[in-house]
């Protein structure tokens, strides 16, 4: 029996012993195509020599130095890179580095609160998030997450946040409703919520730029984030864009918010930031936030022991440099277009695939019991988990989740392959996924 506290206590997963390119290998020598990069993490695949070299080089010179006493070159260079890549308004901003996406969100919430305190606006204590969202598993991040199933065991410990409707077109946009009308309806919901809370009490609005673990690769309707930015500005509310899953090039631009044409006040990023080579998450704060702190206390009221860890920052810096030197972001768009074509050809008329959605190399299939009515399978049926298990048996790693219909039920399977994936590998991924879905659901995919 394993001494590791695994996610499922009565099952020890296969022992992974090696990674190479887009594949992982277990101790028996079985090969798995890592079609989801774990949880949209391994954007450069596995065992990338330049990233490994950067980590080793860093460890040979400086392994650790606490940020209360020192800075380090890797963190300084990485912070400047992230600021340089950020939208307008971040030029005089700053970045802070933590150990995970959940920690980054936690830090962003605290930073938003500190911003208002520094300006003498201490009444701003409330956060607005979206139903069916997911921002992380620390208590603060979970408090602003609208994933009912993940919250249910911890409700007594979570602080109270307000939730508005998600911008999820498949489930919540009316059949005859235009994108503009849908966004206007969501704006009314947001304004009503702000009014009910008291406009001068709201600290920040947080949203995933492209929804990840709960809704599964769901991009916002056109104009949605422009609306969010406008409303937040009107009431003095900060806008936090959570790009833990969808950022770091996953959607074809380094920050997914670039495609929306707006700039948030704070961006959280993780997963693809370090590409799995080291654990790292970051908050990137714009000059509006940082200038208020500089003019006030001049201190960050938050800290972690492993902030700005040299090896983690060196890994992330090497990942960004590889994305730039190999011009991988245009490749993400190109490969993403081909993946979309393959998915729509294979699943476009599948009786149990209700929706195919995504951007770049972040795509999801929503699994339904009835395509016409969009009726989900029950939560107890655990269809996405069954598909995940079947796919793993077939040598394919995909990312399953539930909650896409109402925060509890509604299955989807996420595909987020490494940016180095080739066309023929995408074809193999879709073939294995189709075989897995059909094996579980007993239906045959038909091409359009």
Coordinates of C-alpha atoms in Angstrom, one line a residue:
X1 CA 0.0 0.0 0.0
X2 CA 1.3 3.4 -0.9
X3 CA 2.2 5.9 1.8
X4 CA 1.3 8.8 -0.5
X5 CA -2.0 10.4 0.1
X6 CA -3.3 9.9 -3.4
X7 CA -6.4 11.5 -4.9
X8 CA -8.1 8.2 -4.7
X9 CA -7.0 6.2 -1.6
X10 CA -7.9 2.7 -2.8
X11 CA -6.0 3.1 -6.1
X12 CA -2.4 3.8 -6.7
X13 CA -1.9 5.3 -10.2
X14 CA 0.7 4.0 -12.6
X15 CA 4.3 5.0 -11.8
X16 CA 5.5 7.6 -14.3
X17 CA 9.3 7.2 -14.8
X18 CA 10.1 9.2 -17.9
X19 CA 8.8 12.0 -20.2
X20 CA 9.9 12.8 -23.7
X21 CA 8.2 15.3 -26.0
X22 CA 4.5 15.0 -25.9
X23 CA 4.6 11.6 -24.2
X24 CA 4.9 10.1 -20.7
X25 CA 6.1 6.5 -19.9
X26 CA 5.3 4.3 -16.9
X27 CA 7.4 1.7 -15.2
X28 CA 6.1 -1.0 -17.5
X29 CA 7.2 0.9 -20.5
X30 CA 3.7 1.9 -21.6
X31 CA 3.6 5.2 -23.6
X32 CA 0.9 7.8 -23.0
X33 CA 0.2 10.8 -25.2
X34 CA -0.1 13.7 -22.8
X35 CA -3.0 15.4 -24.7
X36 CA -3.9 17.7 -21.9
X37 CA -0.4 18.6 -20.6
X38 CA -1.5 17.2 -17.3
X39 CA -3.8 20.1 -16.4
X40 CA -2.8 22.4 -19.2
X41 CA 0.6 22.6 -17.7
X42 CA 3.3 21.0 -20.0
X43 CA 3.2 23.5 -22.8
X44 CA 6.6 22.5 -24.1
X45 CA 6.2 18.8 -23.6
X46 CA 8.5 16.9 -21.3
X47 CA 12.2 16.9 -20.8
X48 CA 12.9 20.0 -22.9
X49 CA 16.7 20.3 -22.9
X50 CA 16.9 24.1 -22.8
X51 CA 14.6 24.4 -19.8
X52 CA 16.4 21.5 -18.0
X53 CA 19.7 23.2 -18.7
X54 CA 18.5 26.5 -17.3
X55 CA 17.3 24.9 -14.1
X56 CA 20.6 23.0 -13.6
X57 CA 22.6 26.1 -14.3
X58 CA 20.6 28.0 -11.7
X59 CA 21.0 25.4 -9.0
X60 CA 24.7 25.3 -9.6
X61 CA 25.0 28.9 -8.7
X62 CA 22.1 29.8 -6.4
X63 CA 19.6 27.4 -5.0
X64 CA 17.6 29.7 -2.6
X65 CA 17.7 33.1 -1.1
X66 CA 14.8 34.4 1.0
X67 CA 13.2 37.5 -0.5
X68 CA 13.3 39.4 2.9
X69 CA 17.0 39.6 2.4
X70 CA 17.8 39.2 -1.3
X71 CA 16.5 39.4 -4.9
X72 CA 17.8 37.1 -7.6
X73 CA 18.6 37.6 -11.3
X74 CA 16.2 35.0 -12.6
X75 CA 13.2 36.6 -10.8
X76 CA 14.2 40.1 -11.9
X77 CA 14.5 39.0 -15.5
X78 CA 11.3 37.0 -15.4
X79 CA 9.3 39.9 -13.9
X80 CA 10.5 42.3 -16.6
X81 CA 9.6 39.7 -19.3
X82 CA 6.0 39.3 -18.0
X83 CA 5.6 43.1 -17.8
X84 CA 6.9 43.5 -21.3
X85 CA 4.4 41.0 -22.6
X86 CA 1.5 42.4 -20.7
X87 CA -1.3 44.6 -22.1
X88 CA -1.0 48.5 -22.0
X89 CA -1.1 49.9 -18.5
X90 CA 1.4 47.4 -17.1
X91 CA 4.6 49.2 -18.0
X92 CA 5.3 50.5 -14.5
X93 CA 3.7 47.5 -12.9
X94 CA 5.3 44.6 -11.1
X95 CA 5.1 40.8 -10.8
X96 CA 5.3 38.5 -7.7
X97 CA 6.0 34.8 -7.9
X98 CA 4.5 32.0 -5.8
X99 CA 4.3 28.2 -5.8
X100 CA 1.0 27.6 -7.7
X101 CA -2.0 29.1 -9.4
X102 CA -4.1 28.9 -6.2
X103 CA -1.4 30.8 -4.4
X104 CA -1.3 33.4 -7.2
X105 CA -5.1 33.9 -6.9
X106 CA -4.8 34.2 -3.2
X107 CA -2.1 36.8 -3.6
X108 CA -4.2 38.7 -6.2
X109 CA -7.2 38.9 -3.8
X110 CA -4.9 40.3 -1.0
X111 CA -3.2 42.7 -3.4
X112 CA -6.6 44.1 -4.6
X113 CA -7.6 44.6 -1.0
X114 CA -4.3 46.3 -0.2
X115 CA -4.7 48.7 -3.1
X116 CA -7.9 50.0 -1.7
X117 CA -6.6 50.2 1.9
X118 CA -3.5 52.2 0.6
X119 CA -5.9 54.7 -0.9
X120 CA -7.9 55.0 2.3
X121 CA -10.9 53.2 0.8
X122 CA -11.2 50.6 3.6
X123 CA -14.9 49.8 3.0
X124 CA -14.1 47.8 -0.1
X125 CA -14.0 44.3 1.2
X126 CA -16.3 42.4 -1.2
X127 CA -15.5 40.3 -4.2
X128 CA -17.7 39.5 -7.2
X129 CA -17.0 36.3 -9.2
X130 CA -19.0 34.2 -11.6
X131 CA -21.1 31.1 -10.9
X132 CA -19.5 27.9 -12.3
X133 CA -16.0 29.4 -12.1
X134 CA -12.9 27.9 -10.6
X135 CA -10.0 29.9 -9.2
X136 CA -8.1 27.4 -7.0
X137 CA -8.2 25.3 -3.9
X138 CA -6.8 27.5 -1.2
X139 CA -9.5 28.9 1.0
X140 CA -9.4 32.4 -0.5
X141 CA -9.3 31.1 -4.1
X142 CA -12.1 28.6 -3.4
X143 CA -14.2 31.4 -1.8
X144 CA -14.4 33.2 -5.1
X145 CA -14.9 30.0 -7.1
X146 CA -18.4 29.1 -8.2
X147 CA -17.8 25.4 -8.6
X148 CA -20.5 24.0 -6.2
X149 CA -19.0 20.5 -5.9
X150 CA -15.5 21.7 -5.0
X151 CA -16.9 24.1 -2.4
X152 CA -19.5 21.9 -0.7
X153 CA -17.2 20.4 2.0
X154 CA -15.6 23.6 2.9
X155 CA -18.4 26.2 2.9
X156 CA -18.1 26.9 6.7
X157 CA -14.5 28.1 6.2
X158 CA -15.0 30.2 3.0
X159 CA -15.5 34.0 3.1
X160 CA -18.7 35.3 1.5
X161 CA -18.4 36.4 -2.1
X162 CA -21.1 37.5 -4.6
X163 CA -21.6 35.5 -7.8
X164 CA -23.0 36.7 -11.1
X165 CA -24.0 34.7 -14.2
X166 CA -21.1 33.2 -16.3
X167 CA -20.6 34.2 -19.9
X168 CA -21.2 30.7 -21.1
X169 CA -22.9 30.8 -24.4
X170 CA -23.8 27.1 -24.8
X171 CA -25.8 26.9 -21.6
X172 CA -27.0 30.4 -20.9
X173 CA -27.3 32.3 -24.2
X174 CA -30.9 32.1 -25.5
X175 CA -31.3 30.5 -28.9
X176 CA -32.5 33.8 -30.6
X177 CA -30.3 36.1 -28.5
X178 CA -27.5 38.0 -30.2
X179 CA -24.1 38.2 -28.6
X180 CA -24.7 41.9 -27.9
X181 CA -28.1 41.2 -26.2
X182 CA -26.5 38.4 -24.2
X183 CA -23.7 40.7 -23.0
X184 CA -26.2 43.4 -22.1
X185 CA -28.2 40.9 -20.0
X186 CA -25.0 39.9 -18.2
X187 CA -24.2 43.6 -17.7
X188 CA -27.5 44.1 -16.0
X189 CA -26.9 41.2 -13.7
X190 CA -23.4 42.6 -12.8
X191 CA -24.8 46.1 -12.2
X192 CA -27.7 44.8 -10.0
X193 CA -25.2 42.8 -7.9
X194 CA -22.9 45.8 -7.4
X195 CA -25.9 47.9 -6.4
X196 CA -27.1 45.3 -4.0
X197 CA -23.7 45.0 -2.3
X198 CA -23.1 48.8 -2.3
X199 CA -20.8 50.1 -5.1
X200 CA -18.4 51.6 -2.5
X201 CA -17.9 48.2 -0.8
X202 CA -16.8 46.2 -3.8
X203 CA -13.1 45.4 -4.0
X204 CA -12.7 43.5 -7.2
X205 CA -14.3 41.4 -9.9
X206 CA -12.5 38.2 -10.9
X207 CA -13.0 36.0 -14.0
X208 CA -11.2 33.5 -16.0
X209 CA -10.4 35.0 -19.4
X210 CA -11.2 31.6 -21.0
X211 CA -13.0 29.3 -18.5
X212 CA -11.0 26.2 -17.6
X213 CA -11.7 23.4 -15.2
X214 CA -15.5 23.9 -14.6
X215 CA -16.9 25.1 -17.9
X216 CA -14.2 23.7 -20.1
X217 CA -12.5 26.0 -22.5
X218 CA -15.4 28.4 -22.8
X219 CA -14.4 31.8 -24.4
X220 CA -16.5 34.8 -23.6
X221 CA -18.9 36.4 -26.0
X222 CA -17.5 39.3 -28.1
X223 CA -17.6 42.5 -26.1
X224 CA -18.1 40.8 -22.7
X225 CA -14.7 41.9 -21.2
X226 CA -15.1 45.4 -22.7
X227 CA -18.3 45.6 -20.7
X228 CA -16.6 44.3 -17.6
X229 CA -13.8 46.8 -17.9
X230 CA -16.2 49.7 -18.4
X231 CA -18.4 48.7 -15.4
X232 CA -15.4 48.2 -13.1
X233 CA -14.0 51.6 -14.1
X234 CA -17.4 53.3 -13.4
X235 CA -17.5 52.0 -9.8
X236 CA -13.8 52.0 -8.9
X237 CA -13.6 48.2 -8.9
X238 CA -10.5 46.3 -9.8
X239 CA -10.6 43.7 -12.5
X240 CA -8.6 40.5 -11.9
X241 CA -8.1 38.3 -15.0
X242 CA -7.5 34.7 -13.9
X243 CA -5.2 33.2 -16.6
X244 CA -3.8 30.3 -14.5
X245 CA -5.0 27.8 -17.1
X246 CA -5.6 29.8 -20.3
X247 CA -2.5 32.1 -20.1
X248 CA 1.2 31.6 -21.0
X249 CA 0.4 31.2 -24.7
X250 CA -2.2 28.5 -24.3
X251 CA -4.8 30.5 -26.4
X252 CA -2.3 31.8 -29.0
X253 CA -1.2 35.0 -27.3
X254 CA 0.9 35.1 -24.2
X255 CA -1.9 36.6 -22.2
X256 CA -5.3 35.4 -23.4
X257 CA -6.8 38.8 -22.6
X258 CA -5.0 40.3 -25.6
X259 CA -7.7 38.9 -27.9
X260 CA -10.3 40.8 -25.8
X261 CA -8.7 44.2 -26.4
X262 CA -8.8 45.3 -22.8
X263 CA -6.4 45.5 -19.9
X264 CA -7.2 44.1 -16.4
X265 CA -5.7 45.6 -13.3
X266 CA -4.2 42.3 -12.1
X267 CA -3.4 39.0 -14.0
X268 CA -2.8 35.7 -12.4
X269 CA -0.8 33.1 -14.4
X270 CA 0.6 29.7 -13.6
X271 CA 0.5 26.2 -15.2
X272 CA 2.2 27.0 -18.6
X273 CA 4.3 29.7 -17.0
X274 CA 6.8 27.0 -15.7
X275 CA 5.5 24.3 -18.1
X276 CA 5.7 21.8 -15.3
X277 CA 9.5 21.9 -15.0
X278 CA 9.1 23.7 -11.7
X279 CA 6.1 24.7 -9.6
X280 CA 5.4 28.5 -10.1
X281 CA 2.5 30.9 -10.3
X282 CA 2.6 34.7 -10.6
X283 CA 0.5 37.8 -10.2
X284 CA 1.2 40.6 -12.7
X285 CA -0.1 43.9 -11.4
X286 CA -0.6 47.0 -13.5
X287 CA 0.8 50.4 -12.8
X288 CA -2.5 51.6 -11.3
X289 CA -2.2 49.1 -8.5
X290 CA 1.5 49.3 -8.0
X291 CA 1.6 53.2 -8.0
X292 CA -1.0 53.2 -5.2
X293 CA 1.2 51.0 -3.0
X294 CA 4.4 52.9 -3.9
X295 CA 2.6 56.1 -2.8
X296 CA 1.3 54.5 0.3
X297 CA 3.1 52.0 2.6
X298 CA 5.6 51.0 -0.1
X299 CA 5.4 47.4 1.0
X300 CA 3.7 44.3 -0.2
X301 CA 1.4 43.1 2.6
X302 CA 1.8 39.4 1.7
X303 CA 4.6 36.9 1.5
X304 CA 5.6 33.2 1.1
X305 CA 8.8 31.4 2.0
X306 CA 9.4 30.3 -1.5
X307 CA 8.5 33.5 -3.3
X308 CA 10.7 34.2 -6.3
X309 CA 12.4 30.8 -6.0
X310 CA 15.5 31.1 -8.3
X311 CA 15.1 27.6 -9.9
X312 CA 11.4 28.1 -10.6
X313 CA 12.0 31.6 -12.0
X314 CA 14.9 30.3 -14.2
X315 CA 12.6 27.6 -15.5
X316 CA 9.8 30.0 -16.4
X317 CA 12.2 32.4 -18.0
X318 CA 13.6 29.6 -20.2
X319 CA 10.1 28.6 -21.2
X320 CA 9.2 32.1 -22.3
X321 CA 12.5 32.4 -24.2
X322 CA 11.8 29.2 -26.0
X323 CA 8.3 30.4 -26.9
X324 CA 9.8 33.5 -28.4
X325 CA 12.8 32.0 -30.1
X326 CA 10.9 29.2 -31.6
X327 CA 8.0 31.4 -32.6
X328 CA 5.6 29.0 -30.9
X329 CA 2.6 31.3 -30.4
X330 CA 1.7 31.5 -34.1
X331 CA 2.1 27.7 -34.1
X332 CA -0.4 27.5 -31.2
X333 CA -3.0 29.3 -33.4
X334 CA -2.2 27.2 -36.4
X335 CA -2.3 23.9 -34.6
X336 CA -5.4 25.1 -32.6
X337 CA -7.2 25.7 -35.9
X338 CA -6.4 22.2 -37.1
X339 CA -7.4 20.7 -33.8
X340 CA -10.8 22.4 -34.0
X341 CA -11.2 21.1 -37.5
X342 CA -10.5 17.6 -36.4
X343 CA -12.8 17.8 -33.4
X344 CA -15.7 19.2 -35.4
X345 CA -15.3 16.6 -38.1
X346 CA -15.2 13.7 -35.6
X347 CA -17.7 14.9 -33.0
X348 CA -19.8 17.6 -34.8
X349 CA -22.8 15.2 -35.0
X350 CA -22.0 12.9 -32.2
X351 CA -25.2 12.2 -30.2
X352 CA -23.4 12.6 -26.9
X353 CA -21.3 15.6 -27.7
X354 CA -23.3 18.7 -27.0
X355 CA -20.7 21.4 -27.6
X356 CA -17.2 21.8 -29.0
X357 CA -15.5 25.0 -27.8
X358 CA -12.1 26.5 -27.2
X359 CA -9.3 28.8 -28.4
X360 CA -5.8 28.1 -29.4
X361 CA -4.7 24.7 -28.0
X362 CA -7.4 24.7 -25.2
X363 CA -10.5 22.8 -26.3
X364 CA -13.3 20.9 -24.7
X365 CA -16.1 18.5 -25.5
X366 CA -19.2 18.8 -23.4
X367 CA -20.7 15.3 -22.9
X368 CA -24.5 15.1 -22.7
X369 CA -27.1 12.4 -22.5
X370 CA -29.2 14.0 -25.2
X371 CA -27.7 16.4 -27.7
X372 CA -31.0 18.1 -28.7
X373 CA -32.1 19.0 -25.2
X374 CA -28.6 19.5 -23.8
X375 CA -29.6 17.3 -20.9
X376 CA -26.4 16.3 -18.9
X377 CA -25.7 13.0 -17.4
X378 CA -26.2 12.8 -13.7
X379 CA -23.2 13.6 -11.5
X380 CA -23.3 10.0 -10.1
X381 CA -22.7 8.6 -13.6
X382 CA -19.3 10.3 -13.7
X383 CA -19.0 10.1 -17.4
X384 CA -16.0 12.4 -17.8
X385 CA -14.1 10.3 -15.2
X386 CA -15.0 7.1 -17.1
X387 CA -13.8 8.6 -20.4
X388 CA -10.6 9.7 -18.7
X389 CA -9.9 6.2 -17.4
X390 CA -10.7 4.6 -20.7
X391 CA -8.5 7.0 -22.5
X392 CA -5.6 6.3 -20.2
X393 CA -6.0 2.6 -20.9
X394 CA -5.7 3.5 -24.6
X395 CA -2.5 5.5 -23.9
X396 CA -4.1 9.0 -23.9
X397 CA -4.1 11.5 -21.1
X398 CA -7.0 14.0 -21.2
X399 CA -8.5 16.2 -18.5
X400 CA -12.0 15.4 -17.2
X401 CA -14.3 17.6 -15.1
X402 CA -17.9 18.0 -14.0
X403 CA -20.0 21.0 -13.3
X404 CA -20.4 22.4 -16.8
X405 CA -24.2 22.4 -16.7
X406 CA -24.9 23.8 -13.2
X407 CA -21.7 23.7 -11.2
X408 CA -22.4 20.1 -10.1
X409 CA -23.5 18.0 -13.1
X410 CA -22.4 18.4 -16.7
X411 CA -19.4 16.5 -18.0
X412 CA -16.6 17.8 -20.2
X413 CA -13.3 16.5 -21.4
X414 CA -10.5 19.0 -21.9
X415 CA -7.7 18.7 -24.5
X416 CA -4.7 21.0 -24.1
X417 CA -1.7 19.4 -25.9
X418 CA 1.9 20.8 -25.8
X419 CA 2.6 23.6 -28.2
X420 CA 5.1 21.4 -30.0
X421 CA 2.5 18.9 -31.1
X422 CA 2.5 17.9 -34.7
X423 CA -0.5 17.6 -37.0
X424 CA -0.2 13.8 -37.2
X425 CA -0.1 13.7 -33.4
X426 CA -3.3 15.8 -33.2
X427 CA -4.9 13.2 -35.5
X428 CA -3.8 10.4 -33.2
X429 CA -5.1 12.3 -30.2
X430 CA -8.6 12.7 -31.7
X431 CA -8.7 9.1 -32.9
X432 CA -7.9 7.8 -29.4
X433 CA -10.3 10.2 -27.8
X434 CA -13.1 9.2 -30.1
X435 CA -12.5 5.5 -29.5
X436 CA -12.5 6.2 -25.7
X437 CA -15.8 8.1 -25.8
X438 CA -17.5 5.5 -28.0
X439 CA -16.3 2.7 -25.7
X440 CA -17.8 4.4 -22.7
X441 CA -21.0 5.8 -24.3
X442 CA -21.6 3.0 -26.7
X443 CA -22.1 5.4 -29.7
X444 CA -20.2 5.8 -32.9
X445 CA -18.8 9.1 -34.0
X446 CA -19.8 10.3 -37.4
X447 CA -18.0 12.8 -39.5
X448 CA -19.9 15.8 -40.7

